[in-house]
PDB file of C-alpha atoms and ligand atoms in Angstrom:
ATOM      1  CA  UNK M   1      20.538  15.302  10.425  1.00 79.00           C
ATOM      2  CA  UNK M   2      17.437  13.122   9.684  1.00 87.00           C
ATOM      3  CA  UNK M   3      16.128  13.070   6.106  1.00 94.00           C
ATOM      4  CA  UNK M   4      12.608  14.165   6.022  1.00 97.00           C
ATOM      5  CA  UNK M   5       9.996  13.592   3.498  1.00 97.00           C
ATOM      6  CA  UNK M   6      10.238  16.384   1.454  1.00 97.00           C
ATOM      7  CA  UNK M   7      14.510  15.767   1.162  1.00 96.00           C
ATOM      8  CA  UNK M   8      13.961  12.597  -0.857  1.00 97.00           C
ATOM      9  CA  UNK M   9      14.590  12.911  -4.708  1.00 98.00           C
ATOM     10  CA  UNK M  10      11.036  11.664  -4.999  1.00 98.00           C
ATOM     11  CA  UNK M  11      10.977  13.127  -9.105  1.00 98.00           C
ATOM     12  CA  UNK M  12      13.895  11.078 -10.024  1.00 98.00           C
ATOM     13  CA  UNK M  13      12.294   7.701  -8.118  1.00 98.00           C
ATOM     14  CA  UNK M  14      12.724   5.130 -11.496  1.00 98.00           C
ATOM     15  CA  UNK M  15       9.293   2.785 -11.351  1.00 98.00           C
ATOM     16  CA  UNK M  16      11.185   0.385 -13.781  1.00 98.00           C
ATOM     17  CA  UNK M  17      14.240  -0.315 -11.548  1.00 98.00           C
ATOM     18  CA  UNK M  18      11.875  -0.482  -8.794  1.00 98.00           C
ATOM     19  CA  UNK M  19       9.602  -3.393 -10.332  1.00 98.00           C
ATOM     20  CA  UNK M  20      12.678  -5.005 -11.234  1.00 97.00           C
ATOM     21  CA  UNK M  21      13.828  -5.020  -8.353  1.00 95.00           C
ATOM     22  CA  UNK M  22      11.163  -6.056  -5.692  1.00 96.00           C
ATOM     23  CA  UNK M  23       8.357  -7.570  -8.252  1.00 97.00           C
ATOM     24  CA  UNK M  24       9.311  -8.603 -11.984  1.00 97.00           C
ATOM     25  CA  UNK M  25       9.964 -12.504  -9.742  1.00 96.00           C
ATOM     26  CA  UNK M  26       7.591 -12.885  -7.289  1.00 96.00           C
ATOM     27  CA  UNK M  27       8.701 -13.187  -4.208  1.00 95.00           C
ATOM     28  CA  UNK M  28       7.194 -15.577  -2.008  1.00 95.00           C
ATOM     29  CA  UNK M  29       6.503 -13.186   1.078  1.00 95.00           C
ATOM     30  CA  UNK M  30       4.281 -10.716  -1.590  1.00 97.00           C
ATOM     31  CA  UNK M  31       2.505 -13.998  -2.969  1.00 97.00           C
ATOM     32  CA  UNK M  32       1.681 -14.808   1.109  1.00 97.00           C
ATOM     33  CA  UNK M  33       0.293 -11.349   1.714  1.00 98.00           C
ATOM     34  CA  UNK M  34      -1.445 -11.314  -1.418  1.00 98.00           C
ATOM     35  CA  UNK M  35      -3.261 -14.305   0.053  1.00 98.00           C
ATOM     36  CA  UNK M  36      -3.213 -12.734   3.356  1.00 98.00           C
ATOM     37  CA  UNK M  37      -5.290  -9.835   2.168  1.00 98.00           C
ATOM     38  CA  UNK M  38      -7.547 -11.905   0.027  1.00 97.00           C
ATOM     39  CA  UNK M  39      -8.937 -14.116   2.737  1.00 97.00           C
ATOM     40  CA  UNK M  40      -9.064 -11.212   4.980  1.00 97.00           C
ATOM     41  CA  UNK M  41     -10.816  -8.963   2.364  1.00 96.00           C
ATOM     42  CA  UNK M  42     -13.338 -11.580   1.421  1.00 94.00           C
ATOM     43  CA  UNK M  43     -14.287 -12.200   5.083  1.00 94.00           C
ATOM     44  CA  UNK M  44     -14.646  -8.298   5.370  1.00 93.00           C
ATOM     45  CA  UNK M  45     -17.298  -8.520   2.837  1.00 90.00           C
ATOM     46  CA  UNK M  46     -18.300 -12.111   2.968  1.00 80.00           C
ATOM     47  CA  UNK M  47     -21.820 -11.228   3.364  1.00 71.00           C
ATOM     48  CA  UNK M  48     -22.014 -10.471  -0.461  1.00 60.00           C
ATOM     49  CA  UNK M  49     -21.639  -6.339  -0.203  1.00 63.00           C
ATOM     50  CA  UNK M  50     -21.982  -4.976  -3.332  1.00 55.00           C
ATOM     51  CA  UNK M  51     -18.947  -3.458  -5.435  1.00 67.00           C
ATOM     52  CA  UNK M  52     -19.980  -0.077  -4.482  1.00 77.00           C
ATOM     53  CA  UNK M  53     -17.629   1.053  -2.136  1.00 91.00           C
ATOM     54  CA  UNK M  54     -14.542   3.708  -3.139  1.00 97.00           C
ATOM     55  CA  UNK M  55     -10.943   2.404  -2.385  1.00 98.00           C
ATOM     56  CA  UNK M  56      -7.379   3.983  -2.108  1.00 98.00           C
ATOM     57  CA  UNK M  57      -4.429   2.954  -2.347  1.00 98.00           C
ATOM     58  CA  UNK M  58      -1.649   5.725  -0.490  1.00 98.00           C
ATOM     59  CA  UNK M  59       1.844   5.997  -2.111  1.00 98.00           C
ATOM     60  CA  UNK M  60       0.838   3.433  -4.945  1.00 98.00           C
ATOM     61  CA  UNK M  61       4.375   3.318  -6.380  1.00 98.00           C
ATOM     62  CA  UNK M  62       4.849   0.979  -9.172  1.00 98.00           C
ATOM     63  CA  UNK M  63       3.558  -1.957  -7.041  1.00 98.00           C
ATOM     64  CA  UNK M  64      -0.139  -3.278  -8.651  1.00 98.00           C
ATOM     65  CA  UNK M  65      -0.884  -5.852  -6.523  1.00 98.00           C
ATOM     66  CA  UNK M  66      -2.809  -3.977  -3.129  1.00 98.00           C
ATOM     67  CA  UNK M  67      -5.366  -1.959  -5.587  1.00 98.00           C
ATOM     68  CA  UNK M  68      -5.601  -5.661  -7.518  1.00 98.00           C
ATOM     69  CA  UNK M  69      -6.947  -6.853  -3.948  1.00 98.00           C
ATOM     70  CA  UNK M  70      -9.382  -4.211  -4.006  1.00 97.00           C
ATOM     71  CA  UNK M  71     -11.192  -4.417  -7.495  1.00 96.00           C
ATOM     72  CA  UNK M  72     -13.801  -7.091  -6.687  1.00 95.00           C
ATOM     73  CA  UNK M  73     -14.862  -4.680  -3.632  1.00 95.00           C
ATOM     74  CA  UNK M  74     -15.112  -1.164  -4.884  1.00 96.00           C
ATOM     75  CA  UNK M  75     -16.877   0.898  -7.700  1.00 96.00           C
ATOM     76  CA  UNK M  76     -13.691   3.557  -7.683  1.00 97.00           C
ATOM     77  CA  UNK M  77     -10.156   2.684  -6.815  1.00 98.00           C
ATOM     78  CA  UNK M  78      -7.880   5.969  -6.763  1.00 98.00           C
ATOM     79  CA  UNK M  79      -4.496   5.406  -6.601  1.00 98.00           C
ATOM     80  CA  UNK M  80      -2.286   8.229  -5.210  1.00 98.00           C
ATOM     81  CA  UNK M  81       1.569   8.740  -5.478  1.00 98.00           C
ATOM     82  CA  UNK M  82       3.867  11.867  -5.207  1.00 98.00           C
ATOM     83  CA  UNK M  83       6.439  10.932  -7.473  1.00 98.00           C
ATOM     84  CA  UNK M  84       5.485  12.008 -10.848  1.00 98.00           C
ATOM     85  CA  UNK M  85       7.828   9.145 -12.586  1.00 98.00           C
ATOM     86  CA  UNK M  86       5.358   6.751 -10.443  1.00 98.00           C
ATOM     87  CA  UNK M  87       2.190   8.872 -11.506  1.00 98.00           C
ATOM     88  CA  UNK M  88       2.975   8.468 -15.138  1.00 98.00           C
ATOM     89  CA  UNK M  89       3.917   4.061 -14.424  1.00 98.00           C
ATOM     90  CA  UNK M  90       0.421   3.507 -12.823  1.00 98.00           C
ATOM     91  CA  UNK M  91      -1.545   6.010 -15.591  1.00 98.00           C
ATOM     92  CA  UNK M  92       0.381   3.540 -18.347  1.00 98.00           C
ATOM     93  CA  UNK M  93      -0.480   0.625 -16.011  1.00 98.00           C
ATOM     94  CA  UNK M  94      -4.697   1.863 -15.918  1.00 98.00           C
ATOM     95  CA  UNK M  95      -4.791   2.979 -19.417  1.00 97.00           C
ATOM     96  CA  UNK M  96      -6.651   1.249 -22.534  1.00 95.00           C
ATOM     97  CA  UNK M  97      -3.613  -1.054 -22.977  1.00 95.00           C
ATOM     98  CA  UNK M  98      -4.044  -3.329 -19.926  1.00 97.00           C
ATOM     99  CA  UNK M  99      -1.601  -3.589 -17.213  1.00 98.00           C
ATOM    100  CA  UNK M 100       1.610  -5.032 -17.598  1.00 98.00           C
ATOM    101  CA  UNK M 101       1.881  -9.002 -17.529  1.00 98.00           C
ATOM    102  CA  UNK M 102       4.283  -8.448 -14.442  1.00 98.00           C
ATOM    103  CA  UNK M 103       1.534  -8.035 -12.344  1.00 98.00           C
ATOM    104  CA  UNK M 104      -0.289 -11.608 -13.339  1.00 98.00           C
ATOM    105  CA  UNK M 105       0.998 -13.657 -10.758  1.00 98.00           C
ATOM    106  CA  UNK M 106      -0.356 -11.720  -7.925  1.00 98.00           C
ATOM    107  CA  UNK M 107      -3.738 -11.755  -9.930  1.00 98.00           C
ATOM    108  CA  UNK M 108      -3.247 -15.554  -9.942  1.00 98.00           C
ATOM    109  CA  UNK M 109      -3.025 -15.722  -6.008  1.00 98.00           C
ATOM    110  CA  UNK M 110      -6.210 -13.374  -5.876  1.00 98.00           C
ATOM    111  CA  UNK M 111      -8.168 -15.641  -8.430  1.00 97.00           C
ATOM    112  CA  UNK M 112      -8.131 -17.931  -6.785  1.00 97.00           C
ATOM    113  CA  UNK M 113     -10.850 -16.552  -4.197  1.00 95.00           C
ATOM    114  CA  UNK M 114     -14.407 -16.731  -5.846  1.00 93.00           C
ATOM    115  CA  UNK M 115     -15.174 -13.100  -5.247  1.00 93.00           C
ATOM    116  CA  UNK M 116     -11.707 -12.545  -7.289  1.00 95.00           C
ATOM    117  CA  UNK M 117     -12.058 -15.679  -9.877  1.00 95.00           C
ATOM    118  CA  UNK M 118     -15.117 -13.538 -11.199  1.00 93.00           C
ATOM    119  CA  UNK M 119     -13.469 -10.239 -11.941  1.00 95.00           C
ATOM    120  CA  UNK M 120     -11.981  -9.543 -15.333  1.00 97.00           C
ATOM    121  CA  UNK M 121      -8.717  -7.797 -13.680  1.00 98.00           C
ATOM    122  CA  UNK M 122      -7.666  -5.780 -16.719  1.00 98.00           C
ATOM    123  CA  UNK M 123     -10.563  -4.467 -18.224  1.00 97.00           C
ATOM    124  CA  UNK M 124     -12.064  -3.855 -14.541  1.00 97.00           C
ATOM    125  CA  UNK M 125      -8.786  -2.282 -13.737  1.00 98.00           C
ATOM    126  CA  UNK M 126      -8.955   0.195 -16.172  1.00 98.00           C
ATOM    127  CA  UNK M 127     -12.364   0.877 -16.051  1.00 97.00           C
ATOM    128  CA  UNK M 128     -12.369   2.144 -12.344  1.00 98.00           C
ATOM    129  CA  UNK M 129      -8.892   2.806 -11.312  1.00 98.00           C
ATOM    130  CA  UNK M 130      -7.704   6.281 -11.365  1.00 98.00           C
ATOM    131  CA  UNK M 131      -4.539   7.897 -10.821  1.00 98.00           C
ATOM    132  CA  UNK M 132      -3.898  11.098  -8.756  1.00 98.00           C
ATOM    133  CA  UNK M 133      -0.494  13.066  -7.907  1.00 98.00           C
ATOM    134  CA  UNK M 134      -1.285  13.817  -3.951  1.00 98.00           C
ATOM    135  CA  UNK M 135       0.775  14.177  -0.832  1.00 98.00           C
ATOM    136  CA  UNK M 136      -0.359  11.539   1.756  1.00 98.00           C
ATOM    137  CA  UNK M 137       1.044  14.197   4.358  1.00 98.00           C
ATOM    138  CA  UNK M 138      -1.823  16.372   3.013  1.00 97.00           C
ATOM    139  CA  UNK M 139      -4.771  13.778   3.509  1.00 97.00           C
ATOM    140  CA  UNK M 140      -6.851  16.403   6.364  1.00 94.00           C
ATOM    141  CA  UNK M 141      -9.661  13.749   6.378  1.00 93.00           C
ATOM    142  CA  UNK M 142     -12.201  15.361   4.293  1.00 95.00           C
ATOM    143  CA  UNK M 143     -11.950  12.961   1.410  1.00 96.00           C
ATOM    144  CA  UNK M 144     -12.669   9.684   2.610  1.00 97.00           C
ATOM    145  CA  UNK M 145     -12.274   6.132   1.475  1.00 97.00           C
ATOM    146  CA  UNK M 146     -14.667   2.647   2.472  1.00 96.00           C
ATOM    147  CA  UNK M 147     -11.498   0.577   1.768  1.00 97.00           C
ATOM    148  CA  UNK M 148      -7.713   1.255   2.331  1.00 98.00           C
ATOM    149  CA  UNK M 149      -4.433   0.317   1.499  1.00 98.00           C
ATOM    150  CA  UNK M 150      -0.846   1.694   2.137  1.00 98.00           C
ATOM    151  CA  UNK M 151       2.372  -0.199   1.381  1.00 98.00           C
ATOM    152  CA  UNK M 152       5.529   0.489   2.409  1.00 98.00           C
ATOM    153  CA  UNK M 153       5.133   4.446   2.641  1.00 98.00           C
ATOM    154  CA  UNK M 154       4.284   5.796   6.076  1.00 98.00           C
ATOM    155  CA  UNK M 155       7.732   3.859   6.973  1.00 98.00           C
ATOM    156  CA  UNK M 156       9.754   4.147   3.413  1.00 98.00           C
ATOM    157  CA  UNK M 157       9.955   7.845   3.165  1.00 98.00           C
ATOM    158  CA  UNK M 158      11.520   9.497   5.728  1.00 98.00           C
ATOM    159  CA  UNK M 159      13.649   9.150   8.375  1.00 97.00           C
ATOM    160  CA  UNK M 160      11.623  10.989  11.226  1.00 97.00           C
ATOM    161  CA  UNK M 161       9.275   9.576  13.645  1.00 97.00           C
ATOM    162  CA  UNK M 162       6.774  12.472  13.357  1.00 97.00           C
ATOM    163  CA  UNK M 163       6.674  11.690   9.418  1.00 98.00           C
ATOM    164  CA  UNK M 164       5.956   8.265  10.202  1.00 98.00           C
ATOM    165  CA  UNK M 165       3.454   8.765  12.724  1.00 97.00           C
ATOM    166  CA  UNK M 166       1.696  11.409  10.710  1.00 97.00           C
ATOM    167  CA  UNK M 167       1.750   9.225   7.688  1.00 98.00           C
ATOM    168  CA  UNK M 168       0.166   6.632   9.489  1.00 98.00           C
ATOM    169  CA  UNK M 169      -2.895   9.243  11.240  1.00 97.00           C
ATOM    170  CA  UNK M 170      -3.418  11.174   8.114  1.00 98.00           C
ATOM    171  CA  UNK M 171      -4.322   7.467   6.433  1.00 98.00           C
ATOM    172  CA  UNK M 172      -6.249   6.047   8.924  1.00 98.00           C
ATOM    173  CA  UNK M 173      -8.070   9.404   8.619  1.00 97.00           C
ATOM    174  CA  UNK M 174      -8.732   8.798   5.389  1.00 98.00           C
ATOM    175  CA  UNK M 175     -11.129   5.829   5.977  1.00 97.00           C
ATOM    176  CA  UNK M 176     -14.991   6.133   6.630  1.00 96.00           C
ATOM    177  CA  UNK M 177     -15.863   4.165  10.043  1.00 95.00           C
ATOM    178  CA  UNK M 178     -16.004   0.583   9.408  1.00 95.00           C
ATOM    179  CA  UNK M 179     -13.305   0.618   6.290  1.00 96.00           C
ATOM    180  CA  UNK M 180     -11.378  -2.501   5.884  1.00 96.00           C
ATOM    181  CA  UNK M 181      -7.605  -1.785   5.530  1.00 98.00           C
ATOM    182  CA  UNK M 182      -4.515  -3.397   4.639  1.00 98.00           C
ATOM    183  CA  UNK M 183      -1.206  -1.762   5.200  1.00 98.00           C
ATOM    184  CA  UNK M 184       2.577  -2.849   4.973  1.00 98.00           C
ATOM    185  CA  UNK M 185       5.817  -2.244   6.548  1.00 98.00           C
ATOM    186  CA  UNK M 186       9.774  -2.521   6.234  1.00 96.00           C
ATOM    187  CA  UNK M 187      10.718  -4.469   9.311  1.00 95.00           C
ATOM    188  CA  UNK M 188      13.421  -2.265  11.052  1.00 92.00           C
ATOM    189  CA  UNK M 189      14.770  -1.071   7.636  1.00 93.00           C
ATOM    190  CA  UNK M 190      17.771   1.740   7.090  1.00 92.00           C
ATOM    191  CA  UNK M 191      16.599   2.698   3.981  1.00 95.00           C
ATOM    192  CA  UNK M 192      16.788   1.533   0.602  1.00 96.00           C
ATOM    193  CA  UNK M 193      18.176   2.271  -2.787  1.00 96.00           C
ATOM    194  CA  UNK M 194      16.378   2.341  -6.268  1.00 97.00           C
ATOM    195  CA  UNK M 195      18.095   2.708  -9.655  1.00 97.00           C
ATOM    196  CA  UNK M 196      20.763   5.225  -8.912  1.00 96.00           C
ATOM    197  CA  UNK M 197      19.357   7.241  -5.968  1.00 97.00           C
ATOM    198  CA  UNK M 198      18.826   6.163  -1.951  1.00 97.00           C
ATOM    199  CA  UNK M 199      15.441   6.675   0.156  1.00 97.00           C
ATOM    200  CA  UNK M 200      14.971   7.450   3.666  1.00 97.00           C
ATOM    201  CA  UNK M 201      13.413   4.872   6.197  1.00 97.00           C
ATOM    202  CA  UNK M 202      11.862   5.069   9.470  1.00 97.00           C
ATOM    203  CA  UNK M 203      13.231   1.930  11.390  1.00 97.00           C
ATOM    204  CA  UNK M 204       9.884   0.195  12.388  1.00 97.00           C
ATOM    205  CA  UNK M 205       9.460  -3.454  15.180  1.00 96.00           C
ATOM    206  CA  UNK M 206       5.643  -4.833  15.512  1.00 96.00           C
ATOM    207  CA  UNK M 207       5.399  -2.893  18.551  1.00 96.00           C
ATOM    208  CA  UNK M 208       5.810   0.767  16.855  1.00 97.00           C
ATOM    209  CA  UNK M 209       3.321  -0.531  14.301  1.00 97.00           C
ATOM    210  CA  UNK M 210       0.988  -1.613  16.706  1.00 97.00           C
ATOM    211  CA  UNK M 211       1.003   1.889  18.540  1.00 97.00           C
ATOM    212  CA  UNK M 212       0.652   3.617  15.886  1.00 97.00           C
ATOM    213  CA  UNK M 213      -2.358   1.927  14.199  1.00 98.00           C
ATOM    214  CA  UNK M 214      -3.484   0.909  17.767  1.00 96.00           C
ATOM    215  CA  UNK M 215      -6.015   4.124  18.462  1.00 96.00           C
ATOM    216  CA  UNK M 216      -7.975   4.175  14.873  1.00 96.00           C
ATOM    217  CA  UNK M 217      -8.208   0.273  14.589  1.00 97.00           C
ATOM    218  CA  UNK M 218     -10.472  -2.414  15.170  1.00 93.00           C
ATOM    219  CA  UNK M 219      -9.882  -6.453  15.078  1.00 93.00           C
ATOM    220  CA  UNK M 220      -5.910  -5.413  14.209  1.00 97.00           C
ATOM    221  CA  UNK M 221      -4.641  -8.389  13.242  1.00 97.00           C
ATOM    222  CA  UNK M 222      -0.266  -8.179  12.953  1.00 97.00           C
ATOM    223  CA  UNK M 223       1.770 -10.404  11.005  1.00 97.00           C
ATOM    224  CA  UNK M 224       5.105 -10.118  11.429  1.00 94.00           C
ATOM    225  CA  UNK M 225       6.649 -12.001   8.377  1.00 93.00           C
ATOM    226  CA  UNK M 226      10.381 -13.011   8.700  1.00 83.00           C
ATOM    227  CA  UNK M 227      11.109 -12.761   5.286  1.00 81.00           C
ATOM    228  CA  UNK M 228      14.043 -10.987   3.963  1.00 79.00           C
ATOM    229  CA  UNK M 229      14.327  -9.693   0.381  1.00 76.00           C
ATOM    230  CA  UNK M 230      16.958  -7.773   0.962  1.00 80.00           C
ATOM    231  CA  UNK M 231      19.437  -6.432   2.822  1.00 82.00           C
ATOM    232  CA  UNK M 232      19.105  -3.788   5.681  1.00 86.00           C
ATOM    233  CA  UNK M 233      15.980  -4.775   6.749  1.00 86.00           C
ATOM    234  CA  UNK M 234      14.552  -8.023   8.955  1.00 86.00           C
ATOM    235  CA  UNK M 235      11.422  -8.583   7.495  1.00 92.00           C
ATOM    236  CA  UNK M 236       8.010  -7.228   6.544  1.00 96.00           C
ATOM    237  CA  UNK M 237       4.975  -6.376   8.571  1.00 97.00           C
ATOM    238  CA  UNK M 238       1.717  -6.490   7.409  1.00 98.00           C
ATOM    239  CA  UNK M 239      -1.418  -5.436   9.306  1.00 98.00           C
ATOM    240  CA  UNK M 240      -5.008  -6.132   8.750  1.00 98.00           C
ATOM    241  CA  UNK M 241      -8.470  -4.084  10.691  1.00 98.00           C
ATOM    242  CA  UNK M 242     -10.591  -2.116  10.376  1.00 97.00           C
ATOM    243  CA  UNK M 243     -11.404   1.315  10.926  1.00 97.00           C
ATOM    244  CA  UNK M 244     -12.620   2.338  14.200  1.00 97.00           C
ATOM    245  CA  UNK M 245     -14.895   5.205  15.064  1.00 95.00           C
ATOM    246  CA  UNK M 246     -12.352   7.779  16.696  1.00 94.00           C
ATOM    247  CA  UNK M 247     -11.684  11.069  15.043  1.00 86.00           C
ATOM    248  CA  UNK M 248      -7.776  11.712  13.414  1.00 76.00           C
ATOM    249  CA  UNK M 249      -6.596  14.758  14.072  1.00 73.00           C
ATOM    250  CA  UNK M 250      -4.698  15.292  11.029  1.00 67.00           C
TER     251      UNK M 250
HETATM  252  C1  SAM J   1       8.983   2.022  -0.987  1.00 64.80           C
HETATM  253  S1  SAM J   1       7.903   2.798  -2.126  1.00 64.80           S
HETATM  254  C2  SAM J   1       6.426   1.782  -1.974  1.00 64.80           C
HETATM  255  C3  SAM J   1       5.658   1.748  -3.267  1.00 64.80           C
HETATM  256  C4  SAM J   1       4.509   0.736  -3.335  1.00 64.80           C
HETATM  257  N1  SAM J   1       3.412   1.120  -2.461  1.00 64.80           N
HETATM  258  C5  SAM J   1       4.927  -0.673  -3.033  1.00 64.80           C
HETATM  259  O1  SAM J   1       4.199  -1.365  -2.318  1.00 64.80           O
HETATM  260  O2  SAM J   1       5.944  -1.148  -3.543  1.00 64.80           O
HETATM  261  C6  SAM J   1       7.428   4.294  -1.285  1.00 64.80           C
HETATM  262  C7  SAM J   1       6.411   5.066  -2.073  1.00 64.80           C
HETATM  263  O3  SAM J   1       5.939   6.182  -1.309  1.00 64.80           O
HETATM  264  C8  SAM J   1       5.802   7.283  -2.178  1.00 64.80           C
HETATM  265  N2  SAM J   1       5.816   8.514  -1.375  1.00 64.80           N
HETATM  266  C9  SAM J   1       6.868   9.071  -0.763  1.00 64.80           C
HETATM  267  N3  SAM J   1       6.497  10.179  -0.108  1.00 64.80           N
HETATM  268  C10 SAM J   1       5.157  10.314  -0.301  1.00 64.80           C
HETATM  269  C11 SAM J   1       4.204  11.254   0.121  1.00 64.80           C
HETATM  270  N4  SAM J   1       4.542  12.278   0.890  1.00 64.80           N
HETATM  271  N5  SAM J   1       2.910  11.079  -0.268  1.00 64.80           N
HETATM  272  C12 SAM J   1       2.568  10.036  -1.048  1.00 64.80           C
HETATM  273  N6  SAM J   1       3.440   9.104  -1.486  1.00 64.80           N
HETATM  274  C13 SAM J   1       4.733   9.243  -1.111  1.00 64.80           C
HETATM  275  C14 SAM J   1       6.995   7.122  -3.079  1.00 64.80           C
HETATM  276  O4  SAM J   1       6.935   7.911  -4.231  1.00 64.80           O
HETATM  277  C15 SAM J   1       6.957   5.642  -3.363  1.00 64.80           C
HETATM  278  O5  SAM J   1       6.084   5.331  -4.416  1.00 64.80           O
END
């Protein structure tokens, strides 16, 4: 039997064992897509577009660093997450009190990008970042987003290739024509195990990343990073575009 989305103890997901475990040291392969995205970011909007566009970032988690690559670009940043442990990190995280110092280093790759080195991360952070609870297998299109993230979801929570494939449509359908995105994957991972309790993974190659982002993407640029941070999995995938102008069916 496959583990599906909704079979995952998503309530008892623990934000601080996850943080500890994939961010609280850097890890070299986040600091290179951190740059990744910046430089392809800032040549998205290199002619000088104003910080008026509305960004997302899909299954947020307790990982700061893709809405951090979006401040300098958008007016709104709303970050949605299912698991209500995660909803309550990243509400802490975008309250009054500033975001935790864990998440500097990645700032410090951002900064050092002009469009970045002028952005006050916390205060702008908690000025125009929001949190929502929201099912990304419920995205139907008709809220949309100018600029996109998703890390380590559409592939990290479920075992099923329908889920995955879904997850993957129902985000790109969330982005208005044009919409820079950034999104992430577990190279060919079996799942993966945080605090006390295991997740389900869809085993992903650059090919079945390609396909699937293949129909609602423009320039799609693949990087297929051959880092491992842990085991049972063989690297990370990252991929860069743009939205094109065909309609999800979600
Ligand atoms: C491996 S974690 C990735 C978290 C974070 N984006 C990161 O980069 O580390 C998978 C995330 O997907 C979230 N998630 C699982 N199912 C979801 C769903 N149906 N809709 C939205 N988020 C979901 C989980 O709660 C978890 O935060």
């Amino acid at each position: 039997m496959m583990d599906r989305n909704a079979d995952a103890p998503w309530s008892k997901f623990d934000p601080e064992a996850y943080v500890d475990a994939n961010y609280r040291s850097p890890l070299e392969v986040d600091l290179l897509i951190v740059r990744l995205m910046r430089d392809y970011f800032g040549k998205c909007f290199e002619d000088g577009v104003p910080r008026t566009g509305r960004g997302v970032d899909v299954g947020a988690g307790a990982n700061l660093y893709p809405a951090l690559s979006m401040l300098p670009w958008c007016e709104k940043v709303l970050l949605l997450e299912y698991a209500q442990p995660n909803v309550e990190y990243l509400e802490k995280q975008a309250s009054p009190a500033g975001f935790d110092t864990v998440w500097d280093p990645f700032w410090d790759q951002l900064s050092a990008h002009p469009a970045y080195a002028a952005v006050e991360p916390r205060g702008r952070f908690g000025e125009i970042v929001r949190v929502e609870r929201a099912n990304l297998l419920d995205l139907d299109g008709q809220r949309r987003w100018d600029i996109g993230t998703m890390f380590f979801v559409a592939d990290s929570m479920s075992e099923c290739p329908d889920e995955f494939r879904r997850g993957v449509t129902c985000f790109m359908g969330a982005l208005t024509e044009g919409a820079p995105f950034a999104t992430a994957f577990m190279k060919e991972s079996v799942g993966y195990q945080v605090g006390d309790h295991r997740y389900p993974a869809y085993r992903v190659n650059e090919e079945r990343v390609r396909e699937s982002l293949s129909d609602w993407a423009d320039d799609l640029e693949i990087h297929d990073l051959h880092h491992m941070v842990r085991e049972g999995h063989e690297g990370i995938i990252l991929a860069l575009g743009r939205r094109n102008s065909a309609i999800a069916d979600t």
